[in-house]
N, CA and C of each residue as an Amber inpcrd file, in Angstrom:
protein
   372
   0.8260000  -1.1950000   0.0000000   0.0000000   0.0000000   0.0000000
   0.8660000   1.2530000   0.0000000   2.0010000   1.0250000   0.8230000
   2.8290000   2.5860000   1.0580000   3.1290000   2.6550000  -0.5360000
   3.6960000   1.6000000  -0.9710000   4.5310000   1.4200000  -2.1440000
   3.6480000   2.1630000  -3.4840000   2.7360000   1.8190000  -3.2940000
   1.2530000   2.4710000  -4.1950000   1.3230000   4.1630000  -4.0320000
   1.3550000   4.4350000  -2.8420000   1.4340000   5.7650000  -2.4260000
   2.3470000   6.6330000  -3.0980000   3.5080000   5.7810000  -2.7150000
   4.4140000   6.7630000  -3.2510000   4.3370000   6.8480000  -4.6970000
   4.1180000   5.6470000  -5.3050000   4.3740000   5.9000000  -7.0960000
   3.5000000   7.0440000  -7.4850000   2.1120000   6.9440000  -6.6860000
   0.9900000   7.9770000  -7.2300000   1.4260000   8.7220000  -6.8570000
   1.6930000   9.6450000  -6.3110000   2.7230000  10.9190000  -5.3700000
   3.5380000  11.4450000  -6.3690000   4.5390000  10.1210000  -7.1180000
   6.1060000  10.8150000  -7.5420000   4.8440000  10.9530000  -9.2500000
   3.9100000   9.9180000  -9.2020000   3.2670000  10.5450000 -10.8810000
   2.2260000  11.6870000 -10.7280000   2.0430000  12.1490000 -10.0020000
   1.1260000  13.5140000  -9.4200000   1.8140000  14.6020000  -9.6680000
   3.3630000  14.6350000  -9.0070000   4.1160000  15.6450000  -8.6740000
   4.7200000  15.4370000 -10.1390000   4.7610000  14.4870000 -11.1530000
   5.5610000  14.5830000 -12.3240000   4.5440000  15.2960000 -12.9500000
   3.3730000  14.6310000 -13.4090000   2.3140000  15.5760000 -13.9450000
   2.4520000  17.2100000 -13.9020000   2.4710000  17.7510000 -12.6810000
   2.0660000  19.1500000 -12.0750000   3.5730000  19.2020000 -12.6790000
   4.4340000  19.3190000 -12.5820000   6.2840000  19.4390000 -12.7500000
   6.1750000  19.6600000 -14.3890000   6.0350000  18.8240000 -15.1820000
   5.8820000  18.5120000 -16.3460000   4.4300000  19.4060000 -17.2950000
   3.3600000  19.9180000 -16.7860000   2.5640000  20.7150000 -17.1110000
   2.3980000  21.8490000 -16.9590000   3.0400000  22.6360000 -15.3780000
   3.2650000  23.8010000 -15.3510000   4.8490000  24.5440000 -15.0740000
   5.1020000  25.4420000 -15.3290000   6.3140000  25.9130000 -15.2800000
   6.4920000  26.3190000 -13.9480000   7.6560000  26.1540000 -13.2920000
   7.7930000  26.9010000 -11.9020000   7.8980000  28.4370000 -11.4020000
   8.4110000  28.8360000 -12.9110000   8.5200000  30.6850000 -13.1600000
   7.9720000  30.8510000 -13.0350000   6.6640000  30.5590000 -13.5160000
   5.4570000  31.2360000 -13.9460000   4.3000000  30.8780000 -13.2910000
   4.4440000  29.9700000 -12.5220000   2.9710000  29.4050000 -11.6600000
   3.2000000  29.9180000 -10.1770000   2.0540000  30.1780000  -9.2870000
   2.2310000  30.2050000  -8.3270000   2.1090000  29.2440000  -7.2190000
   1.7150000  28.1020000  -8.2650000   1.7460000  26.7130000  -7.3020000
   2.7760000  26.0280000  -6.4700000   3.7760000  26.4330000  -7.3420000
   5.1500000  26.1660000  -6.3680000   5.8290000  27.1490000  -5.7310000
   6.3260000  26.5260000  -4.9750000   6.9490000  27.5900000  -3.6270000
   8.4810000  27.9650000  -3.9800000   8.7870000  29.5210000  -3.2140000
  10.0070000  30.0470000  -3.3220000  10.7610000  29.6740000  -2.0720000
  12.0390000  29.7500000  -2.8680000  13.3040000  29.1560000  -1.9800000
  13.3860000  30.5670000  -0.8130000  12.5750000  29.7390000   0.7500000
  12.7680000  30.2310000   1.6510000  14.5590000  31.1920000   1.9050000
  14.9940000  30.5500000   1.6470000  16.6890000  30.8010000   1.9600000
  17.6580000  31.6110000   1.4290000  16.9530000  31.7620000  -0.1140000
  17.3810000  32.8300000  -1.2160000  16.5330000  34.0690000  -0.5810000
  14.6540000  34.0430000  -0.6230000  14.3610000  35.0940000   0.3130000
  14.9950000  35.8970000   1.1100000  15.3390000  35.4150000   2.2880000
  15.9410000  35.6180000   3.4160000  17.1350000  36.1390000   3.2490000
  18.2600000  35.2460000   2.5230000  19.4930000  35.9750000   2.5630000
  20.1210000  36.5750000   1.2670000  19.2570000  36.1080000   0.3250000
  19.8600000  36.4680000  -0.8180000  20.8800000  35.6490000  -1.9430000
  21.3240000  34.4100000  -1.0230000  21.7980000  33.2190000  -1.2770000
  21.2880000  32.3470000  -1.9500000  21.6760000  31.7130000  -2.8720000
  21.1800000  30.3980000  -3.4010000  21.8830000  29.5030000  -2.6330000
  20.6030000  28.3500000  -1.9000000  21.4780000  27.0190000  -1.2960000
  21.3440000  25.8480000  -2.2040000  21.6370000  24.7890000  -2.1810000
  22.1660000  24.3530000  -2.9520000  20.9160000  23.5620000  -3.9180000
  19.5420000  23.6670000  -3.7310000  18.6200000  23.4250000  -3.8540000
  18.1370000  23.8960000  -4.8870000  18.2550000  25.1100000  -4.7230000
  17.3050000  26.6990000  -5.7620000  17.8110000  26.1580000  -7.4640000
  16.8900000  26.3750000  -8.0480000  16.4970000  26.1290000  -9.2920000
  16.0030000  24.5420000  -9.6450000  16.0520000  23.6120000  -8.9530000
  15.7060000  21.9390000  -8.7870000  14.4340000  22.4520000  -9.3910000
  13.4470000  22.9710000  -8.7710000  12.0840000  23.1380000  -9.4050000
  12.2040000  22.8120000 -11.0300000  12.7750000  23.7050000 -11.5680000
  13.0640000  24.6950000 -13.1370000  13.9330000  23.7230000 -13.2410000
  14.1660000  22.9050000 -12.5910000  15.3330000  21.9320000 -13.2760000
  14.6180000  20.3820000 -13.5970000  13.9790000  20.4250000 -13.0880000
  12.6770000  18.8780000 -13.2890000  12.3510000  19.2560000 -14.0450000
  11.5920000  20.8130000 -14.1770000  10.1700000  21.1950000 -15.3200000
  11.4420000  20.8900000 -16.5030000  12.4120000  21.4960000 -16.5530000
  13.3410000  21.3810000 -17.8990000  13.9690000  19.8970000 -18.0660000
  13.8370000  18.4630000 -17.1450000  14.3730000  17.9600000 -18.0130000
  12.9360000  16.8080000 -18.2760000  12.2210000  17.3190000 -17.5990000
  10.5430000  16.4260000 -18.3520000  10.3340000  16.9610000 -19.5380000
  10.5760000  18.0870000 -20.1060000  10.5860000  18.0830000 -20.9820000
  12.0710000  18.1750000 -22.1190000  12.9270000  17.3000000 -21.7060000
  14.4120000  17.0200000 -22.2350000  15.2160000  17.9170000 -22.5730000
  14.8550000  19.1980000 -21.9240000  15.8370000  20.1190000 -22.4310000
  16.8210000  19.8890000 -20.7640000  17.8990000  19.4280000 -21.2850000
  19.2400000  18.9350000 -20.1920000  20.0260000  20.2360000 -20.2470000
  20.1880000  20.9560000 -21.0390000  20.9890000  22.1940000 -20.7710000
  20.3410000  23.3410000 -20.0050000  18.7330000  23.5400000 -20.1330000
  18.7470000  24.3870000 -19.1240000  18.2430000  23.1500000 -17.9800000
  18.0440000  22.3460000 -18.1900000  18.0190000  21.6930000 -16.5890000
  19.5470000  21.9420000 -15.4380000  20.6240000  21.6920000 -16.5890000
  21.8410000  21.6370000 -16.2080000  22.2460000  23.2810000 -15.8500000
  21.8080000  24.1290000 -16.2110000  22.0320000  25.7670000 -16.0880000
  20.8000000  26.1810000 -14.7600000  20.3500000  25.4130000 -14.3840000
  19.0620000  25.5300000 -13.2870000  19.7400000  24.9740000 -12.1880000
  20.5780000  24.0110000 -12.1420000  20.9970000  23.2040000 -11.0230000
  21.5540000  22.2260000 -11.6290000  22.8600000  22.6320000 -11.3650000
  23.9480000  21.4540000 -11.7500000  24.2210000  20.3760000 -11.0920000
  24.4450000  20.4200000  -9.8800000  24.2400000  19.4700000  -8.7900000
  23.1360000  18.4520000  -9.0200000  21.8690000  18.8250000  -9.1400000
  20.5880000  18.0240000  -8.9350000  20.8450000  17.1330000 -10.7930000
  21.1770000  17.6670000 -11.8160000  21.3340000  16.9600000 -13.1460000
  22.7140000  15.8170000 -12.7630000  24.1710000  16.4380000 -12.2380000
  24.6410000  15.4170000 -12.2640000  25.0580000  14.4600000 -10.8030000
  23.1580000  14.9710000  -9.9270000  23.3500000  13.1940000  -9.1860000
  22.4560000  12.5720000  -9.7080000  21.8060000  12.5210000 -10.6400000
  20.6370000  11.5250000 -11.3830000  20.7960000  10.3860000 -11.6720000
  22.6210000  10.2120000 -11.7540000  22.9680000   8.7380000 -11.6000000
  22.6790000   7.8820000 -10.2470000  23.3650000   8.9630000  -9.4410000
  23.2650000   8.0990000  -8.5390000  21.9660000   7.9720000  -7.5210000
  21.0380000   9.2020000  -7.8520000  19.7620000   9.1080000  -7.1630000
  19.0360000   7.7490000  -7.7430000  19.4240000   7.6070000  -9.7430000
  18.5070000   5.8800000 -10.0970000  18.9220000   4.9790000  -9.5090000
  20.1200000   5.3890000  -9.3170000  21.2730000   3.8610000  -8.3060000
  20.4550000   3.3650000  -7.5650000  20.0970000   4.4620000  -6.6470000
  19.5410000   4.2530000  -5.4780000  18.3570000   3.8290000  -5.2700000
  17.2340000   4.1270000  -6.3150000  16.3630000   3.6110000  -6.6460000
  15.4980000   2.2980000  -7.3240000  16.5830000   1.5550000  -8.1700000
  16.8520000   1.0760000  -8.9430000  17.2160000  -0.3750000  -7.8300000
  17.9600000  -0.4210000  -6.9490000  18.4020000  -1.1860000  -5.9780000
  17.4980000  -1.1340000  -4.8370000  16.7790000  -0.4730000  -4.5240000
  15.1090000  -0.2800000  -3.7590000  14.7100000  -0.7820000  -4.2850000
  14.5480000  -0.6960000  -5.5340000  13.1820000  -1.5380000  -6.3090000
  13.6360000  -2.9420000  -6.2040000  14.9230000  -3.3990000  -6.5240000
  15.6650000  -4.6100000  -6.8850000  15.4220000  -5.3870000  -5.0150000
  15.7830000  -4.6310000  -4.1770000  15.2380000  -5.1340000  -2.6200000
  14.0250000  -5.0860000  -2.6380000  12.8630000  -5.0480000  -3.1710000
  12.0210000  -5.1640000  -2.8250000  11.1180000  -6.4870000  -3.5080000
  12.0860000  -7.0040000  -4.6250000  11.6160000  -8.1560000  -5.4790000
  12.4070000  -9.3110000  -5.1490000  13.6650000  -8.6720000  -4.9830000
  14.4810000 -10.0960000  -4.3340000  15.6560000  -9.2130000  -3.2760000
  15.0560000  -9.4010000  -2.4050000  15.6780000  -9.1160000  -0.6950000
  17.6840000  -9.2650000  -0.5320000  17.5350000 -10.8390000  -0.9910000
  18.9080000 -10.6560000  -0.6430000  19.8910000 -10.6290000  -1.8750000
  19.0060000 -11.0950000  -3.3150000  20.4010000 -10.4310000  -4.6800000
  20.9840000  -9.3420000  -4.8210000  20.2140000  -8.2640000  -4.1950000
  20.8970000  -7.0490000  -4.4280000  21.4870000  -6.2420000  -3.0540000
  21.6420000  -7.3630000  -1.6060000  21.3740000  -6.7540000  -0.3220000
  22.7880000  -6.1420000  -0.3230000  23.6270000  -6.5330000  -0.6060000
  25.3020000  -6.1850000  -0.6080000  25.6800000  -5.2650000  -1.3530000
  25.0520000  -5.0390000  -2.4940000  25.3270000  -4.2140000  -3.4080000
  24.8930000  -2.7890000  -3.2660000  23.4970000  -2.9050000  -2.2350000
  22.3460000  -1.8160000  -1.6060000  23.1380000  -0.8430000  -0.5290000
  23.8700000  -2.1610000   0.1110000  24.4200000  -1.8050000   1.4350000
  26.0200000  -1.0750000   0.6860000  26.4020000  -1.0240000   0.2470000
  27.6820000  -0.7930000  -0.4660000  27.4970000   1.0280000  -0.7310000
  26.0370000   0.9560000  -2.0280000  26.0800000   2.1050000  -2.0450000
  25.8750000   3.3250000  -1.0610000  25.3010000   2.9980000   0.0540000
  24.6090000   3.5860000   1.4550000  25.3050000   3.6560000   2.3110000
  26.8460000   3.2540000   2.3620000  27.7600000   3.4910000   3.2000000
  27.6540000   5.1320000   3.7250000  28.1610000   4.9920000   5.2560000
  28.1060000   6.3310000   5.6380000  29.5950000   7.3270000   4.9100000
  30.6520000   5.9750000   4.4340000  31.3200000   6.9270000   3.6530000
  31.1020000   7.7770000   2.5200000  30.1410000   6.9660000   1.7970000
  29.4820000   7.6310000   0.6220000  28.3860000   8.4830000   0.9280000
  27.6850000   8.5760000   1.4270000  27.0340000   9.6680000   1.7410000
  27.8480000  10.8820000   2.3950000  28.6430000  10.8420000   3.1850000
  29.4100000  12.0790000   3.8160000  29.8880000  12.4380000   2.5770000
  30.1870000  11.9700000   1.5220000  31.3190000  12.3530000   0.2940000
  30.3730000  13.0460000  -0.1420000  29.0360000  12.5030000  -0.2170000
  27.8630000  13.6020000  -1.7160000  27.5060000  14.5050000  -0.4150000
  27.4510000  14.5300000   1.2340000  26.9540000  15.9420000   1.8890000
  28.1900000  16.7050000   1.5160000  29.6600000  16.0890000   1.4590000
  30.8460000  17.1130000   1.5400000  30.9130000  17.7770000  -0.7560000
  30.0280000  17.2890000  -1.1800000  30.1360000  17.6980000  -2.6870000
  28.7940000  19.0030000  -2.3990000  28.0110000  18.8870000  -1.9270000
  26.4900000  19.6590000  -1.6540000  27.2200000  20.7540000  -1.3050000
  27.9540000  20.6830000   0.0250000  28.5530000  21.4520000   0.7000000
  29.4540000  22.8840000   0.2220000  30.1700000  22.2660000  -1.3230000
  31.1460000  23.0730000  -1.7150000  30.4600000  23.2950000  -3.4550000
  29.4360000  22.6610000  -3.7590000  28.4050000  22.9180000  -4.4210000
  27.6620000  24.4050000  -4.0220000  27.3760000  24.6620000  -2.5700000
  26.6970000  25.6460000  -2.4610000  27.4320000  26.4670000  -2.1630000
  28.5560000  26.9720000  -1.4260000  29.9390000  27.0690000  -1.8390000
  29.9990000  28.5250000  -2.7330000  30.1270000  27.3400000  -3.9110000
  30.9240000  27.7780000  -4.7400000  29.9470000  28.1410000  -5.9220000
  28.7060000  28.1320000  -5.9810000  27.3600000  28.9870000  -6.5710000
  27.2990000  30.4540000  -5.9850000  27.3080000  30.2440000  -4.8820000
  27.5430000  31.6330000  -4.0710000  28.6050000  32.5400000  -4.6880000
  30.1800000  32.5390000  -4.7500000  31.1760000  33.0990000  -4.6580000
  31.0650000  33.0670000  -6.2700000  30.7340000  32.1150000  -7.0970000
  31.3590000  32.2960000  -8.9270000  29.8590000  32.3080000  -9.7240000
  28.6790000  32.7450000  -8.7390000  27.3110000  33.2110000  -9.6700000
  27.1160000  32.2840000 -10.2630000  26.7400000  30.7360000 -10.1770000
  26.2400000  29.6910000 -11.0780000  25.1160000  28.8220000 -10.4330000
């Protein structure tokens, strides 16, 4: 049932992503954080960066948020091996556990980190 949930959720939010623009609608929300300080964190443009690559334009997805275009590998990884644990538990349990190391995750918070960084200081 959860599993149901979520697919309808991620095809709801693709729909709305994929039909309206984030510029231009007021359905989606502004980056609290840019508000406030004037900063882009490392987040800001993801919106404009889905709407652009549902509809396959990868260069301005990639000019919206560079970060969010090149972890798409490893966000399917991750997904891809969820799905694979959830059909057969233990073929993919090592391989699941491999990618989810707390070393690998500290590595993509310490890439986020100098990602937002360095948007700040060189305007990208």
């Amino acid at each position: 049932m959860y599993a149901v949930l979520v697919l309808a959720g991620t095809m709801l939010a693709g729909i709305l992503y994929f039909r309206f623009n984030p510029d231009a609608s007021p359905l989606f929300p502004k980056c609290p954080f840019l508000m406030l300080t004037g900063l882009k964190c490392p987040g800001c443009g993801s919106q404009r960066a889905i709407h652009a690559l549902l509809h396959l334009d990868f260069r301005a997805a990639y000019t919206q948020n560079a970060l969010l275009v090149a972890s798409l590998p490893y966000l399917f990884l991750l997904i891809a091996t969820q799905v694979m644990r959830f059909f057969s538990p233990y073929a993919t349990a090592t391989f699941h556990l491999r990618i989810r190391q707390p070393a690998v995750i500290w590595t993509y918070f310490a890439i986020v980190l100098m990602f937002w960084i360095a948007r700040n200081i060189f305007g990208f």
